[in-house]
Short mmCIF file of C-alpha atoms in Angstrom, two decimals:
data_model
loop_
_atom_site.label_atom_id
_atom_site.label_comp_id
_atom_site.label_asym_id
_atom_site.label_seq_id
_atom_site.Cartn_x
_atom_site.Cartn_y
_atom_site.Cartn_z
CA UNK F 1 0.00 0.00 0.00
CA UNK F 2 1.48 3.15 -0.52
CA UNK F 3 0.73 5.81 1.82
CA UNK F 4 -0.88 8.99 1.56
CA UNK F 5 0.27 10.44 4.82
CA UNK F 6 3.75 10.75 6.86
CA UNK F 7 3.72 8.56 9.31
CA UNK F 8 2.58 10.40 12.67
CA UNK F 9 5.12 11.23 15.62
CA UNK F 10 3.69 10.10 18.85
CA UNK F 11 5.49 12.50 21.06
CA UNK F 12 4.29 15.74 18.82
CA UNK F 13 1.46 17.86 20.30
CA UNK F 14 -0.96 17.46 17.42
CA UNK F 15 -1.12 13.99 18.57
CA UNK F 16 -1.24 14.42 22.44
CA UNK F 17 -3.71 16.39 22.20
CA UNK F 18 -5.96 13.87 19.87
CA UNK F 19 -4.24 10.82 18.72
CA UNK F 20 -7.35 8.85 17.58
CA UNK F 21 -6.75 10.68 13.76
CA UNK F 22 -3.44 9.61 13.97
CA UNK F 23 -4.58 6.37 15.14
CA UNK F 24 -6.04 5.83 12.33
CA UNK F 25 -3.63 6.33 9.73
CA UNK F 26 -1.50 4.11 11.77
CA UNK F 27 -3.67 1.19 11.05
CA UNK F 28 -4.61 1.62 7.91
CA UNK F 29 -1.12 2.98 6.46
CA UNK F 30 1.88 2.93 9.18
CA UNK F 31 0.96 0.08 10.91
CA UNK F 32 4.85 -0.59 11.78
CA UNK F 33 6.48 2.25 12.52
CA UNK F 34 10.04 3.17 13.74
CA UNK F 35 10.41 5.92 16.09
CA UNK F 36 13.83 6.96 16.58
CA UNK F 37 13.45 9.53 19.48
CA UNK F 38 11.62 6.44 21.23
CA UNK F 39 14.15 3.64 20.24
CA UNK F 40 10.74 1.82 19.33
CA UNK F 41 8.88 0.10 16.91
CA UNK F 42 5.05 1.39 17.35
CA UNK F 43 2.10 -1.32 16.34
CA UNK F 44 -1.60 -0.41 16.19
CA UNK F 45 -3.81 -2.89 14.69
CA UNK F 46 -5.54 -5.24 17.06
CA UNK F 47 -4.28 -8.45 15.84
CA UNK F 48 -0.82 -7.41 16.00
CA UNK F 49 -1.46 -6.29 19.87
CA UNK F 50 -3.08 -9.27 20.44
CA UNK F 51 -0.38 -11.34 19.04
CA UNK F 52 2.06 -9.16 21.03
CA UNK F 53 0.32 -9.92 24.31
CA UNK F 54 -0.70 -13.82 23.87
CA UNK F 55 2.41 -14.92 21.65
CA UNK F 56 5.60 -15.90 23.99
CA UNK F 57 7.98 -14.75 21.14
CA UNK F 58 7.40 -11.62 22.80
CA UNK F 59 8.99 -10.58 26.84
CA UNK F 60 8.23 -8.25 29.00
CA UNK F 61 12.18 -7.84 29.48
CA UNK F 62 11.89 -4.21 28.60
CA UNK F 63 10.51 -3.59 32.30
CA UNK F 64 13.88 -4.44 33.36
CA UNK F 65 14.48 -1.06 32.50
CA UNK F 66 11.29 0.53 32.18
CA UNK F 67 9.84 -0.60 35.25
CA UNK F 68 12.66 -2.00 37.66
CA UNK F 69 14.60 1.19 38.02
CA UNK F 70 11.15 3.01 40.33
CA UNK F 71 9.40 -0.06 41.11
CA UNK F 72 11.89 -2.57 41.87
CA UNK F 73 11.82 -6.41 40.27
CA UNK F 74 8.13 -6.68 39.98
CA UNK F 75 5.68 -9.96 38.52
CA UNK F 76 5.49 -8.81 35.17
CA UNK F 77 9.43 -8.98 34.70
CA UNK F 78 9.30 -12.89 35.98
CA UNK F 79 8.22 -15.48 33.45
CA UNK F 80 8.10 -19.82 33.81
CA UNK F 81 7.93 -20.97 36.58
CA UNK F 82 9.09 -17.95 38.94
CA UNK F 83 6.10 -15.73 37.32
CA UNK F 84 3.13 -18.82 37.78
CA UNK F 85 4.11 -19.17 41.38
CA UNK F 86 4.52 -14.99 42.37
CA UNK F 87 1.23 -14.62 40.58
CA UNK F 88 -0.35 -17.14 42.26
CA UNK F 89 1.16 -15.66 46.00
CA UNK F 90 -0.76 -13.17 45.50
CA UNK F 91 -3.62 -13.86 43.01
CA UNK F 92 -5.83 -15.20 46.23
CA UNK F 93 -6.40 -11.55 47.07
CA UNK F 94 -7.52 -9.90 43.78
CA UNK F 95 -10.62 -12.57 43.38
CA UNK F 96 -13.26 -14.68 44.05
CA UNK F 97 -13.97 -14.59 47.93
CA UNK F 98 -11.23 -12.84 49.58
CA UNK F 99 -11.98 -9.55 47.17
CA UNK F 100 -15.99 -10.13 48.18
CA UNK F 101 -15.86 -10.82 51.98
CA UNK F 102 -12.68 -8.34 53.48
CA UNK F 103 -12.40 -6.02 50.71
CA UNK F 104 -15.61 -4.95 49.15
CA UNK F 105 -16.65 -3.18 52.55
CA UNK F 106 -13.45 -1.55 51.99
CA UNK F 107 -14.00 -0.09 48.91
CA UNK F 108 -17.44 0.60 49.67
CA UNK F 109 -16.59 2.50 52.56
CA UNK F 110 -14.23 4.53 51.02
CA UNK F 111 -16.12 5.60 48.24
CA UNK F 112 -19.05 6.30 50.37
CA UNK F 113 -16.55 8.74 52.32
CA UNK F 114 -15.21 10.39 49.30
CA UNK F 115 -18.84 11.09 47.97
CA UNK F 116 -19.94 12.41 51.48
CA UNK F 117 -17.30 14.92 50.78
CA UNK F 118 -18.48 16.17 47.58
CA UNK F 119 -22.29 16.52 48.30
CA UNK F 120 -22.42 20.02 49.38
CA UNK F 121 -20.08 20.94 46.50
CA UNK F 122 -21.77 21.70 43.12
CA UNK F 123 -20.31 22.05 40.47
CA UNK F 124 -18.12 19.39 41.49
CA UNK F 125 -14.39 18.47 39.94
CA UNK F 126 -15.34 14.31 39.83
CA UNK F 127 -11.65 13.61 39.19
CA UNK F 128 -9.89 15.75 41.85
CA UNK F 129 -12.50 15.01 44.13
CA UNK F 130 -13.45 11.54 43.85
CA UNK F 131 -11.77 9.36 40.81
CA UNK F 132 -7.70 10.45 41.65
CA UNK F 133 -8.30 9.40 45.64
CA UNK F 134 -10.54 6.67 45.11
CA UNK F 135 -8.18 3.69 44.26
CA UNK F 136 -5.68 5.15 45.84
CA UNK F 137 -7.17 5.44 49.27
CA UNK F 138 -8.46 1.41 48.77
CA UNK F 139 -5.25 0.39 48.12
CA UNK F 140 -3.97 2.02 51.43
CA UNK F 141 -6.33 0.86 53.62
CA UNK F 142 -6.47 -2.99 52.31
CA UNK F 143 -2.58 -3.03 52.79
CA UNK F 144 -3.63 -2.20 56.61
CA UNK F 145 -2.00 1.34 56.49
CA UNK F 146 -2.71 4.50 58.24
CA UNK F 147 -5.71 6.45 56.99
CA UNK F 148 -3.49 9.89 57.51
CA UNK F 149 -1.03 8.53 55.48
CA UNK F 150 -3.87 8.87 51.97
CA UNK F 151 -2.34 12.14 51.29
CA UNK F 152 1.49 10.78 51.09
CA UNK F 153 0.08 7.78 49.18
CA UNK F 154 -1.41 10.36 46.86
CA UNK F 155 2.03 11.93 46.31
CA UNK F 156 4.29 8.54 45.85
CA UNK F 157 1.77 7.83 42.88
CA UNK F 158 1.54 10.93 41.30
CA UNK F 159 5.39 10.73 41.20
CA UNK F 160 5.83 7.42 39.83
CA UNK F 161 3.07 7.81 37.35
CA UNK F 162 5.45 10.71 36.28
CA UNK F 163 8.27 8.71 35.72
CA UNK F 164 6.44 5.75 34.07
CA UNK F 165 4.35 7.67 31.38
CA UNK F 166 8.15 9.98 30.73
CA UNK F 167 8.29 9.28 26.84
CA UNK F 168 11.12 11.92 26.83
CA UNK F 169 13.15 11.36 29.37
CA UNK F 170 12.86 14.33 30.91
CA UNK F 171 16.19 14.25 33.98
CA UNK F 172 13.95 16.27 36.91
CA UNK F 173 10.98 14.37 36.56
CA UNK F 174 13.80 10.70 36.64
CA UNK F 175 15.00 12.19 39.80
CA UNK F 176 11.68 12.67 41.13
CA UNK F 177 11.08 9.05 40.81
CA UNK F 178 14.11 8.28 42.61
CA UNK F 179 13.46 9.60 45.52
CA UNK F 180 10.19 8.65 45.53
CA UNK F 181 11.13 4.85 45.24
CA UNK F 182 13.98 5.40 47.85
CA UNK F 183 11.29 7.03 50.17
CA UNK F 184 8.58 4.48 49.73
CA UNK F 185 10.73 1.46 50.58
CA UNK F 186 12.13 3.20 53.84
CA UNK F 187 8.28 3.72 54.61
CA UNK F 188 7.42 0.40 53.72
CA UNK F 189 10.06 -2.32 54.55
CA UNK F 190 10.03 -1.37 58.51
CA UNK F 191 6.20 -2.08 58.77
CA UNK F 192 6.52 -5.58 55.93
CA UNK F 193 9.18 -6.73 58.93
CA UNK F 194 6.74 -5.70 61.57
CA UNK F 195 3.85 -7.27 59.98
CA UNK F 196 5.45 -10.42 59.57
CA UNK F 197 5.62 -10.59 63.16
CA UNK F 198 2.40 -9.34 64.48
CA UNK F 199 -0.19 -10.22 61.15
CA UNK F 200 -3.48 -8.63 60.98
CA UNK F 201 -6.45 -9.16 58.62
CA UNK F 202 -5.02 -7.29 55.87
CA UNK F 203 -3.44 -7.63 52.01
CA UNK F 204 -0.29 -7.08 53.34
CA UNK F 205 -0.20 -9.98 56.07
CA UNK F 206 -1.67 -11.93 53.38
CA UNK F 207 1.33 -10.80 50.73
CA UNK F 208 3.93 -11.64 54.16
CA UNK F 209 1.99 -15.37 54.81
CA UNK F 210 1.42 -16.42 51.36
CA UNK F 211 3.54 -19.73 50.42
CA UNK F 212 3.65 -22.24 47.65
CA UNK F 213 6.13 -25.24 47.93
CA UNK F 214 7.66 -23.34 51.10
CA UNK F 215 8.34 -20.17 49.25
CA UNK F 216 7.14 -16.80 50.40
CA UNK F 217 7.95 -13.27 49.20
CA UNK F 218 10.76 -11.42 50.21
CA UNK F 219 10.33 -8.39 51.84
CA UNK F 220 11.67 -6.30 48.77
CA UNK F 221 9.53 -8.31 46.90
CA UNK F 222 6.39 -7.28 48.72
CA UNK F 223 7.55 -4.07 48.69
CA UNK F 224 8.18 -3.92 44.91
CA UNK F 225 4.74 -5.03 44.64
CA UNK F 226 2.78 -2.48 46.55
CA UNK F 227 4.57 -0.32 44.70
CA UNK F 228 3.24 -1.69 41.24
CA UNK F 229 -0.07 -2.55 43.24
CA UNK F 230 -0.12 1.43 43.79
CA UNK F 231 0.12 2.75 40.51
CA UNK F 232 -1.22 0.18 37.94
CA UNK F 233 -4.08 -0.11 40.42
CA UNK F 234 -4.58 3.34 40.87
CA UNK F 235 -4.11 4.47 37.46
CA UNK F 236 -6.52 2.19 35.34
CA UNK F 237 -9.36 2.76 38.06
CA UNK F 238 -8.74 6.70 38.33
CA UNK F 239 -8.72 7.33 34.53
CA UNK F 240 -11.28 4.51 33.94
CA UNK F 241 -13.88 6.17 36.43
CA UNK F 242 -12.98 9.67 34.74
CA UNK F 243 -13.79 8.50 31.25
CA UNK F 244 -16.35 6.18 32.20
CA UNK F 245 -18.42 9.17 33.59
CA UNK F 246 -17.49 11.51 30.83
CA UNK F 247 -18.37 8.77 27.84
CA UNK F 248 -22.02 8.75 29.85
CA UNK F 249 -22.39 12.11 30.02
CA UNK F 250 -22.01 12.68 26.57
CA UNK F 251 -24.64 9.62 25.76
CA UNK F 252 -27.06 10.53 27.78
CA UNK F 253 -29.47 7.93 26.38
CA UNK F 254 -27.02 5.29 27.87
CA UNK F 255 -26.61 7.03 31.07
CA UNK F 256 -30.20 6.66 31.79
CA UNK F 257 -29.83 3.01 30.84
CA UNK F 258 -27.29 2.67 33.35
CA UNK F 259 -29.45 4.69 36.41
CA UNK F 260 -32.09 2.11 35.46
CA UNK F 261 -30.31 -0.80 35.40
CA UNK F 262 -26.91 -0.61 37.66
CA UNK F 263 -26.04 -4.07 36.18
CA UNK F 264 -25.03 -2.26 32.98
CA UNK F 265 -22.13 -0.76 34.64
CA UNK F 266 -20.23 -3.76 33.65
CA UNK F 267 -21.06 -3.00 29.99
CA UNK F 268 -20.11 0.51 30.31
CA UNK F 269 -16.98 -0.25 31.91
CA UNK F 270 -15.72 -2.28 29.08
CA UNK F 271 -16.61 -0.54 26.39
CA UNK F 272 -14.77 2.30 28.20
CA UNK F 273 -11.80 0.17 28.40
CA UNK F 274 -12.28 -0.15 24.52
CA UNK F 275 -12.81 3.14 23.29
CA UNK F 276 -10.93 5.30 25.50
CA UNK F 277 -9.14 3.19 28.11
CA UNK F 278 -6.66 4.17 30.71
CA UNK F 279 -3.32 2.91 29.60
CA UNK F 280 -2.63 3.67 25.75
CA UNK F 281 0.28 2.15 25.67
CA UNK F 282 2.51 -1.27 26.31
CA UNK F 283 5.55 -2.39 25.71
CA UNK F 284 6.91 -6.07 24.83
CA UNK F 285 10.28 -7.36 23.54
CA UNK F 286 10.29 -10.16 21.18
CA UNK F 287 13.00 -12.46 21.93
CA UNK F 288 13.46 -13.36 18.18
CA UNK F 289 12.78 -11.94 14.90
CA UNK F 290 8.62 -11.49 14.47
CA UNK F 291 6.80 -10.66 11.86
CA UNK F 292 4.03 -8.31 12.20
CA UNK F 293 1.92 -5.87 9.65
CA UNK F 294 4.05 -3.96 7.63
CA UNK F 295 7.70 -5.88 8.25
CA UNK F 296 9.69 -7.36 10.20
CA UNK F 297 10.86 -6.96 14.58
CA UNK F 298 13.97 -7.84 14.93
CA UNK F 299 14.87 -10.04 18.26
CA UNK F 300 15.72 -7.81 21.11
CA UNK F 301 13.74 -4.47 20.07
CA UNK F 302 11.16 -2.57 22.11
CA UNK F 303 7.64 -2.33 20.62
CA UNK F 304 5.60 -0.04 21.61
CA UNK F 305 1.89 -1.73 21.82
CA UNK F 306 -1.14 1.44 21.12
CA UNK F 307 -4.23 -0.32 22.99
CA UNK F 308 -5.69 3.05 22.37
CA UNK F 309 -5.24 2.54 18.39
CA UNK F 310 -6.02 -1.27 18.37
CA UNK F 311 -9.19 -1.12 20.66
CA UNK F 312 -10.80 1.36 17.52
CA UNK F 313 -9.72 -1.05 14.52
CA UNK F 314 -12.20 -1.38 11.73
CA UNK F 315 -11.23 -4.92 11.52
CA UNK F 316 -12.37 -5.86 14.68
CA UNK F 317 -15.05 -3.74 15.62
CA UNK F 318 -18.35 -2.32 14.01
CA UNK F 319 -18.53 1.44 14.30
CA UNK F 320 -15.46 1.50 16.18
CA UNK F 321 -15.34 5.13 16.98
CA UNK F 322 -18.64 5.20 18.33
CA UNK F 323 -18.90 4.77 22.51
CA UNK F 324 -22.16 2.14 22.64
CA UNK F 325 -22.53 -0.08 25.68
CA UNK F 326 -24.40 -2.18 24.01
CA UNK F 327 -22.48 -3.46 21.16
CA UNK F 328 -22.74 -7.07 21.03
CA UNK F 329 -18.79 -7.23 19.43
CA UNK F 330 -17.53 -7.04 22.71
CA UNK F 331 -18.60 -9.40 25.81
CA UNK F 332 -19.02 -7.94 29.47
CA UNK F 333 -18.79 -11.24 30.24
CA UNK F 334 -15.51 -12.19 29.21
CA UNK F 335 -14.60 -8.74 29.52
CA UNK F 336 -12.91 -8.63 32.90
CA UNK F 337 -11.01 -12.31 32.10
CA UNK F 338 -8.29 -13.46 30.60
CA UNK F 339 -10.87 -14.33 27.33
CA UNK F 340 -11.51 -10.85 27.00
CA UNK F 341 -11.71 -9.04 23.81
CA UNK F 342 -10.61 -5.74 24.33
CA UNK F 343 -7.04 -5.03 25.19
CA UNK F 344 -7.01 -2.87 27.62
CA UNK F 345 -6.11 -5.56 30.82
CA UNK F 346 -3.38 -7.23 28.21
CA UNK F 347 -3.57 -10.73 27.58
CA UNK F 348 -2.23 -14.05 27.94
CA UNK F 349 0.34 -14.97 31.19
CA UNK F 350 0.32 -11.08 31.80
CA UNK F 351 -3.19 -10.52 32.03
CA UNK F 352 -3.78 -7.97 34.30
CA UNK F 353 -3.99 -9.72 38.07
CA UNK F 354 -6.24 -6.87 39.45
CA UNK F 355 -8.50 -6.57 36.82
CA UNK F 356 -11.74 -8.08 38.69
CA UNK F 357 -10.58 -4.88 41.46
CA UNK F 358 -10.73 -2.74 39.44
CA UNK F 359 -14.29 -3.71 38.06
CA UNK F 360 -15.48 -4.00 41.59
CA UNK F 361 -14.17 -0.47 42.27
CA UNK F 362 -16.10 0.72 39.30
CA UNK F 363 -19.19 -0.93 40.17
CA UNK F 364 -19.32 0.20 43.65
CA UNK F 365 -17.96 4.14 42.83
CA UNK F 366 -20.19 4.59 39.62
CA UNK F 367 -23.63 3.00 41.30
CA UNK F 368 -22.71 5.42 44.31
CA UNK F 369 -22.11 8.24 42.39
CA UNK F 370 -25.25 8.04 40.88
CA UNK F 371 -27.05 7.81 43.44
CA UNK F 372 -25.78 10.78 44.69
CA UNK F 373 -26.64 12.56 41.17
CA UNK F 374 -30.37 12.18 40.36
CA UNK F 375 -29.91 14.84 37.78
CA UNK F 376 -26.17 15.61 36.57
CA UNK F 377 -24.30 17.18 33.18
CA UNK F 378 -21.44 18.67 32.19
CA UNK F 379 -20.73 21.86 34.66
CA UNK F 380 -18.58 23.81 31.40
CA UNK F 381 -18.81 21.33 28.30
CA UNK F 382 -17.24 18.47 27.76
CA UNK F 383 -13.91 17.92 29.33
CA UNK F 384 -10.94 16.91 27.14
CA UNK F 385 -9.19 14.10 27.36
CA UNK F 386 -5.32 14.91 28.16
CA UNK F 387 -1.83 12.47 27.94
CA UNK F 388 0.04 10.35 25.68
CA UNK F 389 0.90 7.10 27.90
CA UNK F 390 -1.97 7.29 30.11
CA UNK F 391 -5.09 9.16 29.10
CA UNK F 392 -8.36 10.54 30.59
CA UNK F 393 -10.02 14.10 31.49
CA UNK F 394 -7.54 15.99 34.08
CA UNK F 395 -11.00 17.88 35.13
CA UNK F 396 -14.16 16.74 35.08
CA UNK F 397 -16.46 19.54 36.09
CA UNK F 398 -20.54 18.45 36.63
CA UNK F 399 -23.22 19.90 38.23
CA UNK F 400 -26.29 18.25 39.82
CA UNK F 401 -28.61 20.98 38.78
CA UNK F 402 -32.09 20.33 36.77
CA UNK F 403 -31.10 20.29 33.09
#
């Protein structure tokens, strides 16, 4: 195919500002492109992204550097047998009836808290106010930590966010993540020790006690892992509640479907995570020469995997660029598994461990949210969405008066 347009930079502010365009020609003309300022080869069509994510040609040894250096060695560098039994230590606590008798009450108190806050305020900023503190303020208090300590919680993930979603390397904002993983592990290690010897009911006695064959975590590893825990966790559910509310607001038709019928939360959840989810972004490493549309990966490079691009292809979905909860392309059912068919939790031995969290966070937040909101729009228009690696609304004004 020749094509009729240059292929488009990624790090240029024509496309932070809307890549879905650029998206497009991606697919349909670029869809392998070099970028040198990156040191990456960028994909975009689903089935490449899929393969990227399910096929174990491809590693997730670029977190050995892109991850490792703020986080510590995490789960998603391990693979064999090391990964199968570290994800199952700590599987146990992300599903099934650990997640629905000791932490839903956690997350439903929290967001019950957080929306106490906000009722007297209107207009209302949802994502300062509710969808930034949300996960975060979970994750602290099912790890058994200090309430005060929200606020410094708030800060360590802001930080590391920073240095995860820095495309260009930017030193100050490197530094900043420094220090920020040297001061969350002298904050966390002293109370991992301490918790070993005096467990509670809480994730983090859990992540201490958890064995398989006589192995256990190490206490860096534990650490490393509330770190992760921290930001994938909060990330995806901050930017998912964010767009989740803003793709409803601008359907109302589907919002009302929702008030009517909370069970369709679900549905609006993942299509969410299709058409504008969280993390835009992934990288993988094949450990041999691939080929993909449009050429060849040689063995050892980074790729750059656009969830954001794939979850709109035209070869996948109907009307791709068109938010609709009820498209029957894509299955709630499946959606928060690792069968799903959208992208957005990866696939494969990576699958996202925290996905059926996240869901339960957005089920609890959203159906109390709107019951808070009889009547709610847009306080100033639309918001826009904003970022390159990660993207959502950085404001999400509404008011609750009668439209």
């Amino acid at each position: 195919m020749t094509a009729l347009h240059e292929a488009p930079d990624i790090l240029s502010a024509a496309f932070a500002e809307n890549p879905y365009p650029f998206y497009r020609t991606m697919r349909k003309e670029h869809p392998l492109i070099w970028h040198e300022g990156m040191q990456s080869y960028i994909i975009s069509r689903y089935d490449d992204v899929e393969k990227a994510f399910r096929d174990p040609v491809f590693t997730s040894d670029n977190y050995d550097w892109q991850l490792e250096p703020v986080h510590g060695r995490t789960i998603l560098q391990m693979n064999g047998r090391e990964h199968a039994t570290h994800r199952a230590l700590v599987s146990s606590a992300f599903r099934g009836n650990e997640l629905e008798t000791k932490f839903l009450p956690v997350i439903e108190r929290n967001s019950r808290e957080l929306i106490d806050g906000l009722r007297d305020r209107n207009p209302v900023d949802l994502v300062e106010a509710f969808a930034t503190r949300f996960p975060i303020n979970v994750i602290v208090d099912m790890l058994g930590l200090p309430k005060s300590d929200h606020g410094k919680f708030h800060g360590w993930y802001t930080s590391i966010m920073a240095f995860l979603s820095n495309l260009t390397q930017d030193p100050d904002v490197m530094a900043e993540g420094m220090r920020t993983k040297e001061e969350f592990a002298a904050y966390m290690i002293p109370i991992i020790r301490e918790r070993r010897k005096n467990p509670g009911d809480d994730l983090l006695s859990t992540l201490c006690a958890a064995e398989i064959d006589g192995q256990r975590m190490s206490d860096e590893e534990i650490k490393a892992f509330c770190s992760l825990l921290l930001t994938a966790g909060g990330e995806t559910t901050d930017k998912a509640i964010a767009s989740l509310m803003k793709n409803l607001l601008e359907h109302p038709e589907q919002l009302e479907a929702v008030r009517a019928d909370r069970s369709l939360i679900g549905a609006a959840f993942a299509e969410t995570l299709r058409f504008s989810p969280p993390v835009h972004m992934i990288m993988r490493q094949p450990s041999e020469d691939v080929e993909l549309s449009g050429g060849v990966v040689p063995a050892g490079s980074t790729v750059t995997c656009l969830i954001g691009a794939a979850g709109r292809d035209e070869q996948h979905y109907a009307d791709p660029e068109t938010f609709d909860l009820f498209r029957d392309d894509l299955s709630t059912t499946k959606a928060f598994s690792a069968a799903a068919d959208h992208l957005a939790f990866c696939l494969g031995r990576h699958f996202c461990v925290g996905a059926m969290l996240a869901k339960t966070e957005i089920e609890v937040g959203v159906d109390m949210l709107l019951d808070a909101m009889p009547t709610v729009r847009f306080a100033d228009g639309a918001p826009a969405e904003a970022g390159v690696f990660t993207r959502a609304p950085t404001q999400l004004w509404i008011d609750r008066a009668p439209a």
